[in-house]
Coordinates of C-alpha atoms in Angstrom, one line a residue:
M1 CA -0.1 -0.1 -0.1
D2 CA 1.3 3.4 -1.1
N3 CA 1.4 5.5 2.3
A4 CA 2.4 8.8 0.6
N5 CA 0.6 12.0 1.8
P6 CA -2.8 12.9 0.8
T7 CA -3.0 14.8 -2.5
D8 CA -5.6 17.0 -3.7
P9 CA -8.7 14.8 -3.9
I10 CA -10.3 17.0 -6.6
G11 CA -7.6 17.7 -8.9
R12 CA -6.4 14.1 -9.4
P13 CA -8.3 11.5 -11.5
H14 CA -9.7 8.4 -9.5
F15 CA -10.5 5.1 -10.3
F16 CA -12.4 3.0 -8.2
V17 CA -11.9 -1.0 -8.3
G18 CA -15.4 -2.3 -7.2
I19 CA -17.2 1.3 -7.5
G20 CA -20.7 -0.3 -6.9
G21 CA -20.0 -1.5 -3.4
S22 CA -22.0 -0.1 -0.5
G23 CA -18.9 1.8 0.9
M24 CA -17.3 2.6 -2.5
M25 CA -20.3 4.0 -4.4
P26 CA -21.2 6.9 -2.2
L27 CA -17.5 8.2 -2.2
A28 CA -17.3 7.9 -5.6
M29 CA -20.7 10.1 -5.8
I30 CA -19.3 13.0 -3.3
L31 CA -15.9 13.1 -5.4
A32 CA -17.8 13.3 -8.6
V33 CA -20.3 15.7 -7.5
R34 CA -17.6 18.0 -6.0
G35 CA -15.9 18.2 -9.5
A36 CA -13.1 15.2 -9.6
S37 CA -12.4 13.0 -12.3
V38 CA -14.0 9.6 -11.4
A39 CA -13.9 6.2 -13.2
G40 CA -14.1 2.8 -12.1
S41 CA -15.1 -1.0 -12.6
D42 CA -17.2 -3.5 -10.7
R43 CA -17.5 -7.4 -11.2
S44 CA -21.1 -6.9 -10.8
L45 CA -21.2 -4.6 -13.9
D46 CA -19.2 -7.4 -15.7
Q47 CA -21.9 -9.8 -14.8
A48 CA -24.9 -7.3 -15.6
R49 CA -26.0 -7.4 -12.3
L50 CA -27.8 -4.3 -10.8
P51 CA -27.6 -2.2 -14.1
A52 CA -29.9 0.7 -12.7
K53 CA -27.0 1.5 -10.2
F54 CA -24.3 1.7 -12.9
D55 CA -26.8 3.8 -15.2
Y56 CA -26.9 6.5 -12.0
L57 CA -23.2 6.3 -12.0
R58 CA -22.8 7.1 -15.6
D59 CA -25.5 10.0 -15.2
L60 CA -23.1 11.8 -12.6
G61 CA -20.1 11.6 -15.2
V62 CA -18.5 8.4 -13.8
A63 CA -16.8 6.5 -16.7
L64 CA -17.3 2.7 -16.2
Y65 CA -15.0 0.2 -17.5
P66 CA -14.6 -3.8 -17.6
Q67 CA -12.7 -5.0 -14.6
D68 CA -10.0 -6.2 -17.0
G69 CA -7.3 -3.4 -16.5
S70 CA -8.3 -1.4 -19.2
G71 CA -9.6 1.5 -17.3
I72 CA -6.2 2.2 -15.5
V73 CA -3.8 3.8 -18.2
S74 CA -1.9 6.6 -16.5
P75 CA 0.5 6.6 -13.4
D76 CA -1.4 10.0 -12.8
Q77 CA -4.4 8.1 -11.7
V78 CA -5.4 7.3 -8.0
V79 CA -6.3 3.9 -7.6
I80 CA -9.0 3.0 -4.8
A81 CA -9.7 -0.5 -3.9
S82 CA -12.3 -2.0 -1.6
A83 CA -11.2 -4.6 0.9
A84 CA -12.6 -7.7 -1.1
I85 CA -10.2 -6.8 -4.3
E86 CA -7.3 -9.2 -4.6
A87 CA -3.9 -8.3 -6.1
T88 CA -4.6 -10.5 -8.9
V89 CA -7.5 -8.6 -10.3
P90 CA -6.4 -7.1 -13.5
D91 CA -7.0 -3.6 -12.5
M92 CA -4.9 -4.0 -9.5
V93 CA -2.0 -5.6 -11.8
A94 CA -2.3 -2.6 -14.1
A95 CA -2.2 -0.5 -11.2
E96 CA 1.1 -1.8 -10.0
R97 CA 2.4 -1.8 -13.5
L98 CA 2.0 1.9 -14.2
G99 CA 3.0 3.0 -10.5
C100 CA -0.4 4.2 -9.5
E101 CA -0.7 5.7 -6.2
R102 CA -3.1 3.3 -4.3
R103 CA -5.5 4.0 -1.3
T104 CA -8.1 2.3 0.3
R105 CA -11.7 3.6 0.5
A106 CA -11.0 4.5 4.2
E107 CA -8.3 6.3 3.5
M108 CA -10.0 8.5 0.8
L109 CA -12.8 8.7 2.9
A110 CA -10.5 10.0 6.0
D111 CA -9.0 12.5 3.9
L112 CA -12.1 14.3 3.2
F113 CA -13.5 13.7 6.4
N114 CA -10.8 15.1 8.5
V115 CA -10.5 18.5 6.8
S116 CA -14.0 19.3 7.1
T117 CA -14.9 21.8 9.8
M118 CA -17.6 19.7 11.6
P119 CA -16.6 16.1 11.3
I120 CA -19.3 13.7 12.7
G121 CA -18.3 10.2 13.1
V122 CA -20.7 7.3 13.4
A123 CA -19.3 4.2 15.0
G124 CA -20.7 0.9 16.7
T125 CA -21.5 -2.6 15.6
S126 CA -25.0 -1.9 14.8
G127 CA -27.2 1.1 13.6
K128 CA -24.3 3.2 12.1
S129 CA -26.2 3.7 8.8
T130 CA -29.5 4.8 10.5
V131 CA -27.9 7.1 12.9
T132 CA -25.9 8.3 10.3
G133 CA -29.2 9.1 8.1
M134 CA -30.9 10.5 10.9
I135 CA -28.3 13.0 11.6
G136 CA -27.7 13.9 8.0
W137 CA -31.9 14.4 8.0
I138 CA -31.8 16.6 10.8
L139 CA -29.1 18.8 9.6
R140 CA -30.6 19.1 6.1
A141 CA -34.1 19.7 7.5
T142 CA -32.4 22.8 9.7
D143 CA -30.9 24.1 6.7
R144 CA -27.2 23.4 7.7
D145 CA -26.6 21.8 4.3
P146 CA -24.5 18.8 5.3
T147 CA -22.4 16.2 3.4
V148 CA -23.2 12.6 4.3
M149 CA -21.4 9.4 3.6
N150 CA -23.6 6.3 4.2
G151 CA -23.3 2.9 3.4
A152 CA -27.3 2.4 2.7
V153 CA -29.6 4.7 0.6
M154 CA -31.4 7.5 2.6
K155 CA -35.2 7.5 1.4
N156 CA -35.4 11.2 2.6
F157 CA -32.8 12.1 -0.2
A158 CA -33.9 9.5 -2.9
T159 CA -35.7 10.8 -6.0
P160 CA -36.6 9.4 -9.2
N161 CA -33.4 11.4 -10.6
A162 CA -31.3 10.2 -7.6
P163 CA -32.4 6.6 -6.9
F164 CA -29.1 5.6 -5.1
A165 CA -29.0 8.4 -2.7
S166 CA -26.3 6.7 -0.1
A167 CA -24.7 10.0 -0.4
L168 CA -25.5 13.7 0.1
V169 CA -23.0 16.5 -1.1
G170 CA -23.7 19.7 0.6
S171 CA -21.8 23.0 1.1
G172 CA -22.5 23.4 5.0
D173 CA -19.7 22.6 7.6
A174 CA -20.7 19.4 8.7
F175 CA -19.4 16.0 7.2
V176 CA -21.5 13.2 8.7
S177 CA -20.0 9.6 8.0
E178 CA -20.4 6.0 9.4
V179 CA -17.0 4.8 10.1
D180 CA -16.0 1.1 9.9
E181 CA -14.4 -0.8 12.3
S182 CA -14.5 -4.3 10.6
D183 CA -11.1 -3.6 8.7
G184 CA -9.7 -1.3 11.7
S185 CA -9.9 1.8 9.6
I186 CA -11.9 3.5 12.1
A187 CA -8.4 4.6 13.4
L188 CA -7.9 7.0 10.2
F189 CA -10.9 9.3 11.6
S190 CA -10.7 12.2 13.8
P191 CA -14.2 13.6 14.6
R192 CA -15.1 16.5 16.4
V193 CA -18.3 14.9 17.5
A194 CA -18.0 10.9 17.8
V195 CA -21.2 8.6 18.1
L196 CA -20.8 5.1 19.6
N197 CA -24.1 3.2 19.3
N198 CA -22.8 -0.1 20.9
V199 CA -19.9 -2.6 20.8
S200 CA -20.7 -6.4 20.3
L201 CA -19.4 -9.3 18.5
D202 CA -19.4 -9.0 14.7
H203 CA -16.2 -9.2 13.0
K204 CA -13.4 -8.9 15.6
S205 CA -13.1 -9.9 19.0
L206 CA -14.5 -7.8 21.9
E207 CA -11.1 -6.8 23.0
E208 CA -10.0 -5.5 19.7
L209 CA -13.5 -3.6 19.4
N210 CA -13.1 -1.9 22.7
Q211 CA -9.7 -1.0 21.6
L212 CA -10.8 0.5 18.5
F213 CA -13.8 2.4 19.6
G214 CA -12.1 3.6 22.7
D215 CA -9.0 5.2 20.6
F216 CA -11.9 6.8 18.1
I217 CA -14.1 8.3 21.0
A218 CA -11.1 9.7 22.9
K219 CA -10.2 11.8 19.8
A220 CA -13.5 13.5 19.9
E221 CA -14.3 17.1 21.5
L222 CA -17.7 15.2 22.4
A223 CA -18.6 11.7 22.4
V224 CA -22.4 10.5 22.3
I225 CA -22.2 6.9 23.6
N226 CA -25.1 4.4 24.2
L227 CA -24.9 3.7 28.1
D228 CA -27.5 1.1 27.8
N229 CA -24.6 -0.9 26.2
P230 CA -22.4 -2.4 29.0
D231 CA -19.1 -2.1 26.9
G232 CA -20.1 1.6 25.7
A233 CA -20.7 2.5 29.3
A234 CA -17.4 1.2 30.3
L235 CA -15.6 3.2 27.5
A236 CA -17.5 6.1 28.4
G237 CA -16.0 5.7 32.0
T238 CA -12.7 6.3 30.4
L239 CA -13.3 9.7 29.3
P240 CA -13.6 13.0 31.2
K241 CA -17.2 13.5 32.0
R242 CA -17.3 17.1 30.3
Q243 CA -16.6 14.9 27.0
V244 CA -19.5 12.4 27.3
I245 CA -22.9 12.7 26.2
G246 CA -24.9 9.7 27.4
F247 CA -28.0 8.3 26.0
G248 CA -30.5 5.4 26.8
L249 CA -33.7 4.1 27.2
D250 CA -33.0 1.9 30.2
I251 CA -30.3 3.8 32.3
D252 CA -30.2 7.2 33.6
A253 CA -28.6 9.2 31.1
E254 CA -28.4 13.0 29.7
F255 CA -30.5 11.9 26.7
S256 CA -33.4 9.3 27.4
A257 CA -36.9 8.3 26.3
R258 CA -39.8 8.2 28.4
D259 CA -43.5 6.9 27.6
I260 CA -42.5 4.7 24.8
Q261 CA -45.3 3.7 22.4
E262 CA -44.5 1.1 19.5
R263 CA -46.3 0.8 16.5
P264 CA -45.5 -1.6 13.7
F265 CA -43.9 0.9 11.4
G266 CA -43.3 3.8 13.6
A267 CA -42.9 4.7 17.3
S268 CA -43.3 7.7 19.8
F269 CA -41.8 8.7 22.9
T270 CA -41.1 11.8 25.1
L271 CA -37.5 12.8 24.9
A272 CA -36.3 13.6 28.3
V273 CA -32.7 15.8 28.4
K274 CA -31.2 16.8 31.6
G275 CA -31.6 20.5 32.2
H276 CA -34.4 20.9 29.6
E277 CA -38.2 20.6 29.3
S278 CA -39.3 17.2 27.9
M279 CA -40.7 17.2 24.6
P280 CA -42.7 14.5 22.1
V281 CA -40.9 12.9 19.3
E282 CA -42.7 10.9 16.6
L283 CA -40.8 8.6 14.4
Q284 CA -41.6 7.2 11.0
V285 CA -39.2 3.8 11.8
P286 CA -40.2 1.0 14.3
G287 CA -38.6 -0.6 17.0
R288 CA -36.8 0.1 20.4
H289 CA -33.3 0.2 18.5
N290 CA -34.8 3.0 16.4
I291 CA -35.6 4.9 19.6
S292 CA -32.0 4.4 20.9
N293 CA -30.7 5.7 17.3
A294 CA -32.9 8.4 17.7
L295 CA -31.6 9.8 20.8
A296 CA -28.1 9.3 19.6
A297 CA -29.1 11.3 16.6
I298 CA -30.5 14.0 18.2
A299 CA -27.8 14.3 20.7
A300 CA -25.3 14.4 17.9
A301 CA -27.2 17.2 16.2
R302 CA -27.3 19.0 19.6
C303 CA -23.5 19.0 19.8
A304 CA -23.2 20.2 16.1
G305 CA -25.4 23.4 17.1
V306 CA -28.9 22.4 16.3
A307 CA -31.5 23.5 18.9
L308 CA -32.7 20.7 20.7
D309 CA -36.6 21.4 20.0
E310 CA -35.5 21.8 16.2
A311 CA -33.9 18.5 16.3
A312 CA -36.9 16.6 18.1
I313 CA -39.3 18.1 15.5
A314 CA -36.8 17.4 12.6
I315 CA -36.2 13.8 13.1
G316 CA -39.9 13.2 12.8
G317 CA -39.5 13.7 9.1
F318 CA -36.9 10.8 8.7
T319 CA -38.2 8.0 6.7
G320 CA -35.5 5.2 7.2
L321 CA -33.1 3.5 4.8
R322 CA -33.6 0.9 2.1
R323 CA -33.3 -2.6 3.2
R324 CA -33.3 -1.4 7.2
F325 CA -36.9 -2.9 8.0
D326 CA -38.2 -1.8 4.4
L327 CA -41.7 -2.7 3.7
V328 CA -41.8 -4.5 0.3
G329 CA -45.5 -4.6 0.1
E330 CA -48.4 -6.7 1.1
T331 CA -50.5 -9.2 -0.6
Q332 CA -53.1 -12.1 0.5
G333 CA -52.6 -10.8 3.9
V334 CA -48.8 -11.2 4.0
T335 CA -46.4 -8.5 5.0
V336 CA -43.0 -8.8 2.8
L337 CA -39.9 -7.0 4.2
D338 CA -36.4 -6.6 3.3
D339 CA -33.7 -6.1 5.9
F340 CA -29.9 -5.7 6.5
G341 CA -29.7 -7.6 9.6
H342 CA -26.7 -9.8 9.5
N343 CA -25.0 -9.8 12.9
P344 CA -26.3 -11.0 16.3
D345 CA -27.3 -7.7 17.3
K346 CA -29.0 -6.5 14.1
I347 CA -30.9 -9.9 13.9
A348 CA -32.1 -9.6 17.6
A349 CA -33.3 -6.1 17.2
T350 CA -35.5 -7.0 13.9
L351 CA -37.1 -10.1 15.1
A352 CA -37.9 -8.1 18.7
T353 CA -39.3 -5.4 16.6
L354 CA -41.5 -7.9 14.5
H355 CA -42.7 -9.7 17.5
A356 CA -43.8 -6.8 19.4
F357 CA -47.0 -7.5 17.3
P358 CA -48.7 -10.9 16.1
G359 CA -48.0 -12.9 13.4
R360 CA -45.9 -15.7 12.2
L361 CA -42.6 -15.1 10.9
L362 CA -41.0 -16.5 7.9
V363 CA -37.4 -15.6 7.6
L364 CA -34.9 -16.0 4.8
F365 CA -31.2 -15.4 5.9
Q366 CA -28.2 -15.2 3.7
P367 CA -25.3 -15.2 5.7
H368 CA -22.9 -12.6 4.5
G369 CA -19.9 -14.7 4.2
Y370 CA -18.1 -18.0 5.4
G371 CA -15.7 -16.0 7.6
P372 CA -18.2 -14.1 9.6
L373 CA -20.3 -17.3 9.8
K374 CA -17.4 -18.6 11.5
V375 CA -16.8 -16.0 14.0
M376 CA -20.4 -15.6 15.1
R377 CA -21.7 -19.0 14.9
R378 CA -22.6 -19.3 18.3
E379 CA -23.9 -15.8 18.7
L380 CA -26.1 -16.1 15.5
V381 CA -27.5 -19.3 16.6
D382 CA -28.5 -17.7 20.1
A383 CA -29.8 -14.8 18.5
F384 CA -32.2 -16.7 16.1
A385 CA -33.1 -19.3 18.8
R386 CA -33.9 -16.5 21.2
G387 CA -36.1 -14.4 18.6
L388 CA -37.7 -16.9 17.0
K389 CA -41.1 -18.3 18.2
P390 CA -42.7 -21.5 18.0
G391 CA -44.4 -21.8 14.5
D392 CA -41.7 -19.4 13.0
V393 CA -39.7 -20.5 10.0
L394 CA -35.9 -19.9 9.2
V395 CA -34.5 -20.7 5.9
L396 CA -30.9 -20.2 5.1
P397 CA -29.5 -20.7 1.5
D398 CA -25.7 -20.9 1.1
P399 CA -23.5 -17.7 2.0
A400 CA -23.0 -14.9 -0.4
Y401 CA -19.7 -15.6 -2.5
Y402 CA -18.2 -13.3 -4.7
G403 CA -15.0 -15.3 -6.0
G404 CA -11.6 -15.2 -4.5
T405 CA -10.1 -17.7 -1.9
V406 CA -12.1 -18.5 1.1
A407 CA -12.2 -21.3 3.6
R408 CA -15.8 -22.9 4.0
E409 CA -15.3 -24.3 7.7
V410 CA -18.6 -23.4 8.8
A411 CA -21.6 -23.1 6.3
S412 CA -25.3 -22.5 6.4
A413 CA -26.1 -26.2 6.8
D414 CA -24.2 -25.8 10.4
I415 CA -26.1 -23.1 11.6
V416 CA -29.3 -25.0 10.7
A417 CA -28.1 -28.2 12.6
D418 CA -27.3 -25.9 15.7
L419 CA -30.8 -24.2 15.6
A420 CA -32.6 -27.6 15.1
A421 CA -30.8 -28.9 18.2
R422 CA -32.6 -26.1 20.0
G423 CA -35.8 -26.8 18.7
C424 CA -36.1 -24.3 16.0
D425 CA -37.6 -24.9 12.5
A426 CA -34.5 -24.3 10.5
R427 CA -33.9 -25.4 7.0
H428 CA -31.0 -25.5 4.8
I429 CA -32.0 -24.9 1.1
A430 CA -28.6 -24.2 -0.7
D431 CA -30.1 -22.5 -3.6
R432 CA -31.2 -19.1 -2.9
A433 CA -34.1 -19.1 -5.7
E434 CA -35.5 -22.2 -4.1
A435 CA -35.1 -20.8 -0.6
A436 CA -37.4 -17.8 -1.5
A437 CA -39.8 -20.3 -3.4
T438 CA -40.1 -22.1 0.1
I439 CA -40.9 -18.8 1.9
A440 CA -43.6 -18.0 -0.7
A441 CA -45.1 -21.5 -0.6
L442 CA -45.4 -21.3 3.2
A443 CA -46.6 -17.9 3.8
E444 CA -50.4 -17.5 4.8
S445 CA -52.6 -14.5 5.6
G446 CA -51.3 -12.9 8.7
D447 CA -47.7 -13.9 8.2
R448 CA -44.5 -11.6 7.9
A449 CA -42.0 -12.9 5.6
I450 CA -38.7 -11.2 5.8
V451 CA -35.4 -11.3 3.8
M452 CA -32.3 -10.7 5.7
G453 CA -28.6 -10.4 4.8
A454 CA -26.0 -8.0 4.2
R455 CA -23.3 -7.2 1.2
D456 CA -25.8 -8.3 -1.5
D457 CA -28.1 -5.8 -3.2
T458 CA -29.9 -8.5 -5.0
L459 CA -31.4 -9.6 -1.8
S460 CA -34.0 -6.8 -2.4
Q461 CA -34.8 -8.5 -5.7
V462 CA -35.4 -11.7 -3.6
A463 CA -37.9 -10.1 -1.4
G464 CA -39.6 -8.7 -4.4
D465 CA -39.7 -12.3 -6.0
I466 CA -41.4 -13.6 -2.8
L467 CA -43.9 -10.9 -2.9
A468 CA -44.9 -11.3 -6.5
Q469 CA -45.0 -15.4 -5.9
I470 CA -47.3 -14.8 -3.4
A471 CA -49.5 -12.7 -5.2
A472 CA -49.7 -14.9 -8.1
R473 CA -51.0 -17.8 -6.3

């Protein structure tokens, strides 16, 4: 990796290898809208998958090439590659041959983030994208004109002309971004306001996560921390009290929620902030976890200078993210949802939100890789075993796989066997289309069918297929 000092991110031509990725695309969009020369390649483009996404990039002036090295032609190009790209990919071979400066996605993002006037970084194992979107919406609704870098499409900013709004480019002081702990790149970011949603098992051990998150919040002028989370509360205790803004649902905190009322696709609560009068908050996103996310976002916006009452009103206009408890449709009395849940905490939150109301669950869960399945095996099994009720059905196709070298030590069949031993109706159906057809065939009036998984935008199409199959019966 070339560790040269960062250069002007606008004045150099940039080439993104894997430009369609959830973390790569919004970064490319920000650079393109700010006037940089941006090009890229993607395996999905070569496979003719998700053509609308790449048409949108072309509309922004991004030049797209096959992932065969043909787009990398000059040593002046800065080549940004996602973590999944191996050195043997032709684009990377071409970059090596020409001596191009190479940067990771996180390094390029950190360059932009760290030089902004009000960098707001959102960290944690779960909820980062939602809190990032909430903060971005509050700042936009209160005329702060922020730049927002997200890993998911923010419904508030999506339009027919901008359907893939995972980034927002503004001229205001704030640069709001989720930051990733999975590859350790969180260490590159220096926030003025840091949000720590939670610390729980995902890609790394808890010891590693606590070190990364602890270092991150220590850099900030103000750290907004979830005190309901034991590890988060412990990390808060390592900082001076004046640096910490605590929030929580189940603990006495500076920002807290009272009188919580849940609805199938929304919630309301009374916002209690120490030293201020209480005020009502309405949300268009459901679940206690989203009430916690709202507290984090309101607190972060307050740290960035937004009046408390303005933030509390503005968040009521937040309509959510795609693939975060996303309603696909209802037919024959069956509700079909699409959700990003892939680690134990996210899965538990989604199942709890669904089971706050009556109805059987039919769940299709596609693991997001063999490596994570091995790391999280016990915790994933626990999350499903505790979250599924008698009568619920869980179907697992094989994990997402995009090529390259990968150890397949733990597979979907192993998770199913573990769950069956705990009395769950869990089924391994290797082929995803067949798994979807099974869910559709089982669905009856009153059921909720939900597709869960990460790192695969085509899962939304699977949810749509399930809805269409039920409707066609």
